[in-house]
Coordinates of C-alpha atoms in Angstrom, one line a residue:
X1 CA 6.6 2.5 46.7
X2 CA 7.0 5.2 44.1
X3 CA 10.9 4.6 42.3
X4 CA 11.6 9.0 41.9
X5 CA 10.6 9.2 45.6
X6 CA 13.0 6.4 46.5
X7 CA 15.9 8.5 48.6
X8 CA 13.2 9.5 51.0
X9 CA 12.8 5.8 51.6
X10 CA 13.6 5.9 56.0
X11 CA 11.7 3.1 57.6
X12 CA 10.3 -0.3 56.6
X13 CA 7.1 -0.8 55.6
X14 CA 5.2 2.1 55.0
X15 CA 7.1 2.8 51.8
X16 CA 6.6 -0.7 49.5
X17 CA 2.6 -0.4 48.8
X18 CA 2.8 -0.1 45.0
X19 CA 5.7 -0.2 42.5
X20 CA 6.4 2.3 39.8
X21 CA 3.1 1.5 37.4
X22 CA -0.3 2.2 38.3
X23 CA -2.4 -0.9 39.2
X24 CA -4.6 -0.4 36.1
X25 CA -1.6 -0.5 34.0
X26 CA -1.0 -3.5 35.0
X27 CA -4.3 -5.0 36.2
X28 CA -4.8 -6.3 32.8
X29 CA -2.1 -8.8 33.0
X30 CA -0.6 -9.9 30.5
X31 CA 1.5 -7.8 27.8
X32 CA 2.3 -9.5 24.9
X33 CA 0.2 -11.6 22.2
X34 CA 1.2 -13.7 19.2
X35 CA -0.5 -11.0 17.4
X36 CA 1.9 -8.5 18.9
X37 CA 3.8 -6.3 16.7
X38 CA 6.5 -3.4 17.9
X39 CA 8.2 -0.8 16.0
X40 CA 12.4 -0.7 16.5
X41 CA 13.9 2.6 16.5
X42 CA 17.2 2.6 15.4
X43 CA 18.3 -0.2 12.9
X44 CA 20.2 -3.1 14.2
X45 CA 19.9 -6.1 11.8
X46 CA 21.0 -9.3 14.4
X47 CA 18.3 -8.1 16.9
X48 CA 15.7 -7.6 14.6
X49 CA 16.2 -11.4 12.4
X50 CA 16.3 -12.8 16.3
X51 CA 13.0 -11.4 16.6
X52 CA 12.0 -12.9 13.0
X53 CA 13.4 -15.9 13.4
X54 CA 11.3 -16.5 17.0
X55 CA 8.3 -15.3 15.3
X56 CA 8.6 -18.2 12.6
X57 CA 10.1 -20.9 15.1
X58 CA 6.5 -19.6 17.1
X59 CA 4.6 -20.1 14.0
X60 CA 3.1 -16.9 13.9
X61 CA 1.3 -15.7 11.0
X62 CA 2.9 -12.2 11.0
X63 CA 6.4 -10.6 12.0
X64 CA 6.3 -9.2 15.1
X65 CA 8.6 -6.4 13.0
X66 CA 6.5 -3.8 12.2
X67 CA 8.1 -0.7 11.0
X68 CA 11.2 0.7 11.4
X69 CA 12.5 3.9 12.5
X70 CA 15.6 5.1 11.3
X71 CA 16.3 9.4 11.8
X72 CA 16.3 10.6 8.8
X73 CA 16.0 7.7 6.9
X74 CA 13.3 5.9 5.1
X75 CA 12.5 3.3 2.9
X76 CA 12.5 -1.1 3.6
X77 CA 15.0 -3.4 4.8
X78 CA 15.1 -6.7 3.3
X79 CA 14.6 -9.3 6.4
X80 CA 14.2 -13.4 6.6
X81 CA 10.7 -14.5 8.0
X82 CA 11.1 -18.1 8.1
X83 CA 12.8 -19.0 4.3
X84 CA 10.9 -16.0 2.8
X85 CA 12.5 -12.4 2.2
X86 CA 10.4 -9.7 3.5
X87 CA 10.9 -5.5 3.3
X88 CA 10.3 -3.9 6.3
X89 CA 9.1 -0.5 5.8
X90 CA 11.6 2.0 7.3
X91 CA 10.2 5.4 8.8
X92 CA 12.3 8.2 9.6
X93 CA 10.3 9.6 12.4
X94 CA 8.2 7.8 15.5
X95 CA 4.9 9.9 14.7
X96 CA 5.2 8.9 10.7
X97 CA 5.5 4.7 12.1
X98 CA 2.9 4.8 13.8
X99 CA 0.9 7.2 11.7
X100 CA 1.7 4.0 9.7
X101 CA 1.0 1.0 12.1
X102 CA -1.3 2.4 14.2
X103 CA -1.8 -1.4 15.9
X104 CA 1.9 -2.1 17.0
X105 CA 1.4 -1.0 20.3
X106 CA 5.2 -2.1 21.4
X107 CA 8.0 0.1 21.0
X108 CA 11.8 -1.3 21.3
X109 CA 14.2 1.7 21.4
X110 CA 17.4 1.0 20.6
X111 CA 18.9 4.0 20.4
X112 CA 22.7 5.1 22.4
X113 CA 21.6 6.5 26.3
X114 CA 22.0 9.9 25.3
X115 CA 19.2 10.0 22.5
X116 CA 17.7 6.7 24.1
X117 CA 15.1 9.1 26.6
X118 CA 13.8 11.5 23.9
X119 CA 13.2 9.3 22.0
X120 CA 11.4 7.2 24.5
X121 CA 9.2 10.0 25.5
X122 CA 8.0 10.6 21.7
X123 CA 6.7 7.2 21.0
X124 CA 5.2 7.2 24.9
X125 CA 3.0 10.5 24.1
X126 CA 1.8 8.4 20.9
X127 CA -1.6 7.0 21.3
X128 CA -0.7 3.5 19.7
X129 CA 2.1 2.6 21.5
X130 CA 1.6 1.1 24.9
X131 CA 5.0 -0.6 26.2
X132 CA 8.2 1.4 26.0
X133 CA 11.6 -0.7 25.9
X134 CA 14.7 1.3 26.3
X135 CA 17.7 -1.2 25.5
X136 CA 20.4 1.8 26.2
X137 CA 22.0 1.3 29.5
X138 CA 23.4 4.7 31.1
X139 CA 20.2 6.8 30.7
X140 CA 20.1 10.1 33.3
X141 CA 18.4 9.5 36.0
X142 CA 16.2 12.7 36.0
X143 CA 14.8 11.7 32.6
X144 CA 14.1 8.2 33.3
X145 CA 12.0 9.7 36.5
X146 CA 10.4 11.8 34.2
X147 CA 9.6 8.9 31.3
X148 CA 8.4 6.5 34.9
X149 CA 6.1 9.5 35.5
X150 CA 4.5 9.9 32.4
X151 CA 4.0 6.5 32.2
X152 CA 2.8 5.9 35.1
X153 CA 0.0 8.5 34.4
X154 CA -1.0 7.8 31.4
X155 CA -1.3 4.2 32.2
X156 CA 1.7 3.0 30.0
X157 CA 4.5 0.9 31.1
X158 CA 8.4 1.1 30.9
X159 CA 10.7 -2.0 30.4
X160 CA 14.2 -0.7 31.0
X161 CA 16.3 1.4 31.4
X162 CA 19.0 -1.1 30.8
X163 CA 17.1 -4.2 29.6
X164 CA 17.6 -7.1 27.3
X165 CA 13.7 -6.9 26.4
X166 CA 11.6 -9.7 27.6
X167 CA 10.0 -12.4 26.0
X168 CA 6.2 -14.3 25.7
X169 CA 7.0 -17.8 25.2
X170 CA 5.8 -19.2 22.1
X171 CA 4.3 -15.2 21.2
X172 CA 6.7 -12.2 21.2
X173 CA 10.4 -11.4 21.8
X174 CA 12.1 -8.1 22.2
X175 CA 15.7 -7.7 20.1
X176 CA 18.0 -10.0 21.5
X177 CA 15.8 -11.2 24.6
X178 CA 17.6 -15.1 25.2
X179 CA 19.9 -14.8 22.5
X180 CA 20.6 -16.9 19.7
X181 CA 18.1 -19.5 18.0
X182 CA 19.5 -22.4 19.7
X183 CA 19.8 -21.1 23.3
X184 CA 15.6 -20.5 22.6
X185 CA 15.1 -23.5 21.7
X186 CA 16.9 -25.9 24.3
X187 CA 14.8 -23.2 26.7
X188 CA 11.9 -24.4 25.1
X189 CA 10.9 -20.6 24.4
X190 CA 9.2 -21.2 21.5
X191 CA 6.0 -22.6 23.2
X192 CA 4.3 -21.5 26.2
X193 CA 5.6 -23.0 30.0
X194 CA 3.7 -22.5 33.0
X195 CA 5.8 -20.3 35.4
X196 CA 6.9 -15.9 35.0
X197 CA 10.3 -15.1 36.1
X198 CA 11.6 -11.4 36.4
X199 CA 15.1 -10.4 37.0
X200 CA 16.7 -7.4 37.0
X201 CA 19.9 -8.4 34.8
X202 CA 19.2 -9.8 31.1
X203 CA 22.5 -12.2 30.8
X204 CA 21.4 -13.9 33.9
X205 CA 17.8 -14.1 32.8
X206 CA 19.3 -16.2 30.0
X207 CA 21.3 -18.7 32.4
X208 CA 17.4 -18.5 34.0
X209 CA 15.5 -19.5 31.3
X210 CA 18.0 -22.5 30.9
X211 CA 17.7 -23.6 34.0
X212 CA 13.3 -23.5 34.0
X213 CA 13.0 -25.1 31.2
X214 CA 15.9 -28.4 32.7
X215 CA 13.1 -28.3 35.9
X216 CA 9.4 -27.3 34.8
X217 CA 8.2 -27.3 31.2
X218 CA 9.6 -24.1 31.3
X219 CA 8.3 -20.3 31.1
X220 CA 5.2 -19.1 29.7
X221 CA 7.2 -14.6 30.3
X222 CA 10.2 -14.1 31.2
X223 CA 11.2 -9.8 31.9
X224 CA 14.5 -7.8 32.8
X225 CA 13.4 -4.9 34.6
X226 CA 17.1 -3.5 34.0
X227 CA 20.3 -2.7 36.4
X228 CA 20.0 0.9 36.8
X229 CA 19.2 2.8 39.8
X230 CA 15.7 3.8 38.2
X231 CA 13.9 1.3 36.7
X232 CA 11.0 1.8 34.7
X233 CA 9.1 -1.6 36.2
X234 CA 10.3 -3.0 38.6
X235 CA 10.4 -6.7 40.6
X236 CA 6.4 -7.2 42.3
X237 CA 5.0 -4.9 39.1
X238 CA 5.6 -7.8 36.6
X239 CA 4.7 -10.3 39.7
X240 CA 1.8 -8.6 40.3
X241 CA 0.8 -9.2 36.7
X242 CA 1.6 -12.6 36.5
X243 CA -0.2 -13.0 39.8
X244 CA -3.6 -12.4 37.1
X245 CA -2.3 -14.7 33.9
X246 CA -4.0 -17.7 34.5
X247 CA -1.4 -19.5 32.3
X248 CA 0.9 -18.7 35.5
X249 CA 0.8 -21.6 37.9
X250 CA 4.1 -19.8 39.3
X251 CA 6.3 -17.3 39.7
X252 CA 10.4 -17.1 39.3
X253 CA 12.4 -14.1 41.1
X254 CA 15.5 -13.2 40.8
X255 CA 16.9 -10.0 42.0
X256 CA 20.4 -8.6 43.8
X257 CA 21.7 -6.0 46.4
X258 CA 21.0 -2.7 46.0
X259 CA 18.0 -0.7 46.1
X260 CA 14.5 -1.9 47.6
X261 CA 12.5 -2.7 44.8
X262 CA 12.1 -6.4 46.5
X263 CA 10.3 -4.8 49.5
X264 CA 7.6 -4.2 47.4
X265 CA 7.4 -7.5 46.1
X266 CA 7.6 -9.0 50.5
X267 CA 5.4 -5.9 51.3
X268 CA 3.0 -7.3 48.4
X269 CA 3.2 -11.1 50.0
X270 CA 2.3 -10.0 53.1
X271 CA -1.1 -8.0 52.2
X272 CA -1.9 -11.3 50.3
X273 CA -1.8 -9.8 47.1
X274 CA 0.1 -12.7 45.1
X275 CA -1.4 -16.1 45.7
X276 CA 0.4 -18.4 43.3
X277 CA 4.1 -19.3 44.8
X278 CA 6.9 -17.5 44.7
X279 CA 10.5 -18.8 44.6
X280 CA 13.4 -16.3 44.6
X281 CA 16.7 -15.4 45.2
X282 CA 18.6 -11.9 45.6
X283 CA 22.2 -12.8 44.5
X284 CA 25.3 -11.1 45.9
X285 CA 25.5 -12.3 49.5
X286 CA 29.3 -12.7 48.7
X287 CA 29.6 -8.8 49.0
X288 CA 30.1 -9.2 52.8
X289 CA 33.2 -10.5 52.2
X290 CA 34.2 -7.4 50.7
X291 CA 35.1 -4.5 54.2
X292 CA 34.1 -2.0 52.0
X293 CA 31.8 -1.1 49.8
X294 CA 30.7 -2.5 47.0
X295 CA 29.5 -2.1 43.4
X296 CA 28.5 -5.1 40.9
X297 CA 28.0 -5.0 37.2
X298 CA 24.4 -2.9 37.3
X299 CA 24.3 0.8 38.2
X300 CA 22.1 0.1 41.1
X301 CA 24.1 -3.1 42.2
X302 CA 25.3 -1.9 45.1
X303 CA 24.8 -1.9 48.9
X304 CA 23.5 1.0 50.6
X305 CA 23.7 -0.3 53.5
X306 CA 21.8 -3.6 56.0
X307 CA 18.4 -3.1 54.8
X308 CA 19.6 -3.2 50.9
X309 CA 22.1 -6.5 51.6
X310 CA 20.7 -9.8 49.2
X311 CA 20.6 -11.5 52.9
X312 CA 18.5 -8.7 54.3
X313 CA 16.1 -8.9 51.7
X314 CA 16.2 -12.7 51.1
X315 CA 15.1 -13.2 54.5
X316 CA 12.5 -10.8 54.4
X317 CA 11.1 -12.7 50.8
X318 CA 11.9 -15.6 53.0
X319 CA 9.2 -14.2 55.9
X320 CA 6.4 -13.1 53.5
X321 CA 6.8 -17.0 51.9
X322 CA 8.2 -16.4 49.3
X323 CA 10.7 -19.6 48.5
X324 CA 14.4 -18.7 48.9
X325 CA 16.7 -21.6 48.7
X326 CA 20.0 -21.3 51.2
X327 CA 22.1 -20.2 48.3
X328 CA 22.1 -19.7 44.7
X329 CA 23.1 -23.4 44.2
X330 CA 20.0 -24.1 45.3
X331 CA 17.7 -22.5 43.5
X332 CA 16.9 -24.7 41.0
X333 CA 16.5 -27.6 43.4
X334 CA 13.9 -25.3 44.9
X335 CA 12.4 -24.0 41.3
X336 CA 11.6 -27.6 41.0
X337 CA 10.5 -29.3 44.0
X338 CA 8.0 -25.9 44.0
X339 CA 6.9 -27.0 40.4
X340 CA 6.7 -30.2 41.1
X341 CA 5.0 -30.5 43.7
X342 CA 2.3 -28.6 41.6
X343 CA 1.9 -30.3 39.9
X344 CA 1.2 -33.1 42.4
X345 CA -1.8 -31.2 43.0
X346 CA -3.1 -31.5 39.7
X347 CA -2.7 -27.4 39.8
X348 CA -0.4 -27.8 36.6
X349 CA -0.4 -30.2 33.8
X350 CA 2.7 -30.1 32.1
X351 CA 2.9 -28.5 29.2
X352 CA 2.9 -31.2 25.8
X353 CA 6.2 -30.9 24.1
X354 CA 6.3 -29.7 20.1
X355 CA 9.2 -29.9 18.1
X356 CA 10.2 -26.0 16.6
X357 CA 10.2 -25.7 12.5
X358 CA 14.2 -25.6 11.5
X359 CA 15.3 -22.3 11.0
X360 CA 16.9 -21.9 7.6
X361 CA 20.3 -21.5 7.8
X362 CA 21.9 -18.3 6.3
X363 CA 24.3 -18.7 3.5
X364 CA 27.3 -17.0 4.9
X365 CA 27.3 -19.1 8.1
X366 CA 26.4 -22.6 5.6
X367 CA 29.1 -21.7 3.7
X368 CA 31.6 -21.0 7.0
X369 CA 30.8 -24.0 8.6
X370 CA 31.2 -26.4 5.1
X371 CA 27.4 -27.3 4.7
X372 CA 27.3 -25.5 1.2
X373 CA 28.9 -23.9 -2.0
X374 CA 27.7 -20.7 -3.7
X375 CA 29.2 -19.2 -6.5
X376 CA 30.6 -15.8 -6.4
X377 CA 28.9 -12.8 -8.5
X378 CA 31.9 -11.0 -9.6
X379 CA 35.6 -11.8 -9.9
X380 CA 38.4 -9.2 -8.5
X381 CA 42.1 -9.5 -8.9
X382 CA 43.6 -6.3 -8.7
X383 CA 42.3 -4.9 -5.1
X384 CA 41.5 -6.1 -2.7
X385 CA 39.2 -4.9 0.8
X386 CA 38.9 -7.2 2.7
X387 CA 41.3 -7.0 5.2
X388 CA 43.2 -4.4 7.8
X389 CA 43.9 -2.5 4.8
X390 CA 42.9 -2.2 1.5
X391 CA 45.3 -3.5 -0.9
X392 CA 46.2 -2.4 -4.8
X393 CA 47.0 -5.8 -6.5
X394 CA 48.8 -7.1 -3.5
X395 CA 50.6 -4.4 -2.9
X396 CA 49.3 -2.4 0.8
X397 CA 48.0 0.6 0.7
X398 CA 50.7 1.5 3.8
X399 CA 53.1 0.5 1.6
X400 CA 51.5 2.7 -1.4
X401 CA 51.9 5.5 0.9
X402 CA 55.6 4.5 2.6
X403 CA 57.4 4.0 -0.5
X404 CA 56.5 7.5 -2.0
X405 CA 54.5 5.3 -4.7
X406 CA 53.1 8.4 -7.3
X407 CA 49.7 8.6 -9.1
X408 CA 51.8 6.4 -12.5
X409 CA 52.1 3.3 -10.3
X410 CA 49.1 3.4 -8.6
X411 CA 47.9 2.5 -12.2
X412 CA 50.4 0.2 -12.9
X413 CA 49.2 -1.9 -10.2
X414 CA 45.2 -1.4 -10.8
X415 CA 45.9 -1.7 -14.9
X416 CA 48.3 -4.1 -15.8
X417 CA 48.0 -5.4 -12.0
X418 CA 52.0 -4.7 -11.7
X419 CA 54.7 -3.0 -10.3
X420 CA 56.4 -1.3 -13.7
X421 CA 59.4 0.1 -14.0
X422 CA 60.1 3.7 -12.2
X423 CA 60.4 4.7 -15.8
X424 CA 57.8 3.7 -17.3
X425 CA 54.9 5.1 -14.4
X426 CA 57.0 8.5 -14.8
X427 CA 56.1 8.1 -18.8
X428 CA 52.4 7.3 -17.4
X429 CA 52.3 10.6 -15.7
X430 CA 53.8 12.9 -18.8
X431 CA 51.0 11.6 -20.7
X432 CA 48.2 12.3 -17.7
X433 CA 50.2 15.8 -17.9
X434 CA 50.3 16.3 -21.5
X435 CA 46.3 15.5 -22.0
X436 CA 44.7 16.5 -19.2
X437 CA 43.1 19.7 -21.5
X438 CA 43.5 21.5 -24.9
X439 CA 41.2 24.3 -23.9
X440 CA 37.6 25.1 -23.7
X441 CA 37.2 25.0 -27.6
X442 CA 37.5 21.4 -28.2
X443 CA 34.3 19.5 -28.1
X444 CA 34.7 17.8 -24.7
X445 CA 35.7 20.8 -23.1
X446 CA 32.6 22.4 -25.1
X447 CA 30.4 19.9 -24.0
X448 CA 31.3 20.4 -19.5
X449 CA 31.4 24.3 -20.2
X450 CA 27.9 24.1 -22.3
X451 CA 26.3 21.8 -19.5
X452 CA 28.2 23.2 -16.0
X453 CA 26.4 26.3 -17.3
X454 CA 23.0 24.9 -18.1
X455 CA 23.0 24.5 -13.6
X456 CA 24.3 20.7 -13.5
X457 CA 26.6 19.2 -11.6
X458 CA 30.2 18.7 -11.6
X459 CA 29.1 14.3 -11.9
X460 CA 26.4 15.7 -15.6
X461 CA 28.9 17.7 -16.4
X462 CA 31.9 16.0 -16.4
X463 CA 30.2 13.0 -18.1
X464 CA 28.8 15.0 -20.5
X465 CA 32.4 15.9 -21.8
X466 CA 33.9 12.3 -21.7
X467 CA 31.2 11.5 -23.8
X468 CA 32.4 12.6 -27.5
X469 CA 35.4 10.9 -26.4
X470 CA 35.5 8.9 -29.1
X471 CA 37.3 7.8 -32.6
X472 CA 36.8 11.0 -33.7
X473 CA 38.2 13.0 -30.4
X474 CA 40.7 11.4 -28.3
X475 CA 40.1 8.4 -28.8
X476 CA 42.2 7.3 -31.8
X477 CA 44.9 6.6 -29.1
X478 CA 44.0 2.5 -29.6
X479 CA 43.9 3.0 -32.8
X480 CA 46.7 4.1 -33.5
X481 CA 48.8 1.8 -31.5
X482 CA 46.7 -1.2 -33.0
X483 CA 47.2 -0.6 -36.2
X484 CA 50.8 1.0 -36.3
X485 CA 52.2 -2.5 -34.0
X486 CA 50.2 -4.8 -37.0
X487 CA 52.0 -2.7 -39.7
X488 CA 55.5 -2.8 -37.9
X489 CA 55.0 -7.4 -36.9
X490 CA 53.9 -8.3 -40.8
X491 CA 56.7 -5.3 -41.8
X492 CA 54.8 -2.9 -44.1
X493 CA 57.2 -0.1 -45.2
X494 CA 55.7 3.2 -44.1
X495 CA 55.0 3.4 -47.8
X496 CA 53.0 0.4 -48.4
X497 CA 51.4 0.5 -44.8
X498 CA 49.7 3.6 -45.3
X499 CA 48.8 3.2 -49.8
X500 CA 47.4 0.3 -47.9
X501 CA 45.2 2.2 -45.2
X502 CA 44.5 4.3 -48.5
X503 CA 42.8 1.6 -50.6
X504 CA 40.4 1.3 -47.7
X505 CA 39.3 4.3 -47.4
X506 CA 40.8 4.6 -43.3
X507 CA 42.7 7.8 -41.9
X508 CA 46.1 6.5 -40.7
X509 CA 45.2 7.0 -37.1
X510 CA 47.9 8.9 -35.0
X511 CA 49.0 11.0 -38.1
X512 CA 47.4 14.6 -39.1
X513 CA 46.8 18.0 -37.1
X514 CA 44.7 20.7 -37.6
X515 CA 47.4 23.3 -36.3
X516 CA 50.3 22.3 -36.1
X517 CA 52.7 21.0 -39.5
X518 CA 55.9 20.0 -41.1
X519 CA 57.7 23.2 -39.5
X520 CA 55.8 23.5 -36.2
X521 CA 55.5 20.5 -34.2
X522 CA 53.6 19.8 -31.7
X523 CA 55.5 20.2 -28.2
X524 CA 54.0 17.4 -26.5
X525 CA 55.3 15.4 -29.6
X526 CA 58.5 16.2 -29.2
X527 CA 58.8 15.6 -25.5
X528 CA 57.3 12.8 -25.2
X529 CA 59.9 11.3 -27.6
X530 CA 62.9 12.9 -26.1
X531 CA 61.5 11.1 -22.9
X532 CA 61.8 7.8 -24.3
X533 CA 64.8 8.2 -26.2
X534 CA 66.2 8.9 -23.0
X535 CA 64.7 6.1 -20.5
X536 CA 63.1 3.0 -22.8
X537 CA 65.2 0.9 -23.5
X538 CA 63.9 0.4 -27.2
X539 CA 61.4 2.8 -28.6
X540 CA 61.2 0.6 -32.4
X541 CA 57.8 1.1 -32.5
X542 CA 58.5 5.0 -32.2
X543 CA 60.5 5.2 -34.7
X544 CA 58.3 3.6 -36.9
X545 CA 55.8 5.6 -36.1
X546 CA 57.9 8.4 -37.4
X547 CA 59.1 7.0 -40.5
X548 CA 55.1 6.4 -42.0
X549 CA 54.9 10.3 -40.4
X550 CA 58.0 11.7 -42.7
X551 CA 56.0 9.7 -45.6
X552 CA 52.6 11.3 -45.3
X553 CA 54.3 14.7 -45.1
X554 CA 55.2 13.9 -48.6
X555 CA 52.2 14.1 -49.3
X556 CA 50.4 17.2 -46.7
X557 CA 52.7 18.8 -44.9
X558 CA 49.4 19.3 -41.6
X559 CA 50.0 14.9 -41.8
X560 CA 52.3 15.0 -38.5
X561 CA 52.4 12.5 -36.0
X562 CA 49.6 14.1 -33.2
X563 CA 49.9 13.3 -29.7
X564 CA 47.5 10.1 -30.0
X565 CA 49.7 8.8 -32.1
X566 CA 52.9 9.6 -30.3
X567 CA 51.2 7.7 -27.1
X568 CA 49.7 4.9 -29.2
X569 CA 53.4 4.1 -30.5
X570 CA 55.3 4.9 -27.2
X571 CA 53.1 2.5 -25.2
X572 CA 53.5 -0.5 -27.2
X573 CA 57.4 0.5 -26.2
X574 CA 56.6 0.5 -23.5
X575 CA 54.8 -2.9 -23.5
X576 CA 57.2 -4.0 -25.5
X577 CA 61.0 -3.4 -24.3
X578 CA 60.3 -3.4 -20.5
X579 CA 59.8 -7.5 -21.3
X580 CA 57.5 -7.5 -18.0
X581 CA 54.4 -8.5 -20.5
X582 CA 54.2 -11.4 -23.0
X583 CA 52.6 -11.2 -26.8
X584 CA 49.5 -12.1 -25.4
X585 CA 49.3 -9.5 -22.3
X586 CA 49.9 -7.1 -25.1
X587 CA 47.9 -7.3 -28.0
X588 CA 45.2 -8.7 -24.8
X589 CA 45.9 -4.8 -23.7
X590 CA 45.6 -2.9 -27.0
X591 CA 42.9 -4.4 -27.6
X592 CA 40.3 -4.2 -24.5
X593 CA 40.7 0.1 -25.0
X594 CA 43.6 0.5 -22.1
X595 CA 45.4 3.5 -24.0
X596 CA 42.0 5.0 -24.3
X597 CA 41.8 5.1 -21.0
X598 CA 44.4 7.2 -20.3
X599 CA 43.2 9.5 -22.6
X600 CA 40.0 9.3 -20.4
X601 CA 41.9 10.2 -17.0
X602 CA 43.8 12.4 -18.2
X603 CA 41.2 14.3 -19.6
X604 CA 38.9 14.0 -17.4
X605 CA 41.6 16.3 -15.3
X606 CA 40.9 19.3 -17.3
X607 CA 36.8 19.0 -17.3
X608 CA 36.6 18.9 -14.3
X609 CA 38.9 22.0 -14.1
X610 CA 36.3 23.3 -16.5
X611 CA 33.3 22.5 -14.9
X612 CA 34.7 24.3 -11.2
X613 CA 35.8 28.0 -14.0
X614 CA 31.9 28.0 -14.9
X615 CA 30.5 27.8 -11.6
X616 CA 33.2 30.4 -10.0
X617 CA 31.8 32.8 -12.7
X618 CA 28.4 31.9 -12.5
X619 CA 28.0 31.9 -16.5
X620 CA 24.6 31.8 -17.3
X621 CA 23.3 29.3 -19.7
X622 CA 24.7 28.9 -23.2
X623 CA 23.0 29.9 -26.1
X624 CA 24.6 29.0 -29.8
X625 CA 24.1 32.8 -31.3
X626 CA 22.2 32.3 -33.8
X627 CA 24.3 34.3 -36.7
X628 CA 27.1 31.1 -36.7
X629 CA 23.9 29.1 -38.0
X630 CA 23.7 27.8 -41.2
X631 CA 19.8 28.1 -42.0
X632 CA 19.0 25.9 -45.6
X633 CA 16.5 24.1 -46.7

């Protein structure tokens, strides 16, 4: 029977001569072997790892996944083959993957139903691909018919759509077929048995693998053809194929109500094309208990008339010579009796049991089960993204937004790991605003402008400006805080402090300005001092810095307290006056460089602005004018 002609079936038996796959393609019998390799389309870590774990317990020498196809991506994916970590190539196109792995003849398609047909057709057109398994359900029927027709005319095999795949015990499996390794071991799928199994349902396949393993020596090959209305291959396709495999001594079939695929098997049995015992059951006999038509789980599991009922199919299979039990509950006994009869007749020599190798347990699962301890590689105390939403220092993101927190509050959580009073976070925000930019001529902005005009990207331009921050540009805040704190805490007078620095050959950080003078103070410094005097509980360090300024102004009119000195001294007052930091914490904050971090954060705003400004103005490459250079020997 041609799957695409199902609507035209009007009578049995004239329509069940052959299945969707051509006889030539199926006559070879075996689809897979211990050397079969596949290309996996649309990367999914778990099913690929399950395939590799199956390879390992089967004793394969090479992984069954030769390559991965992820449209638009290339490189490698790291996975495990037993205890060894391997890198599987990733290709961006089907054509590239087939060219790179010419011996991989199985295409496992994990694309969604929207793109499964197109990618499957592309794979079928590759000369190296022999079998295509389509996992997605809901593939449009018209697309499926085209795939079937192409496969039939080119001697290729389609498994699915809506399939979990298939497995040859001890050799090869598709994706998630047979589930976990524990289930595979329990079902004895790590070595070949004597039973060929085919069904429509992937879930019931797992159940039947277990059932068959309990009462026989296990399966040799199992296929789930898929539950869509038009499967790429049918029950009879695989039964006829199993009949040509010498290692398979009996077949088990699990059908379901709806459609007429089972009748092609009935016809094959009647015509003597199957000479091995077939134990069959068609599920869905309960449908008659319902007054209206019943749609079961699969798209094809819907009875369209008496002939498509489970009862009619079971009766037809029984009359054709299959072993059909009276119920699903009796299915296991029927399989057992058939197997034991074949053993008694000497047609089956039960396979000797072997012990499969142990799959090394993944570290994550071993840790979760308490079997091992493993050290962490990174420590983080400021944020946590493991819950439903990220947290900053234990404060959920939603709370930050709902409580109207500002940038200063976020900095207090991420930098200081605590929620500082509002006057502290407001001071932080003022510092950011005042230090965001200082014109295009300072070294950081100049470097950023030159880099942006060289055609570099935003990050490169920003970094080139940030790299100039140091002792001579923007990096004096930490030093100012460090020296002011040391001098004040030791009780040095401004005179003693300044003169001791002079003897050491060190300029006083935070003192001195190229433009500002004693009679022309920096407005930024005045704003910071006004805010602190109005809001801070104590400004002892700032007042000490002002006293130092008074002394330095007596020496030169440009030795004023600059913005670095103001921020440095006031941050000391913030830390000490808030009562939220110990002396040890304050010393550590100054030593680590928190205050320079404030300048880096603020100035990044301006440097980004300069980058955008140059890009917007489409400025050409900058070249420094030669007349501005002193050339000398």
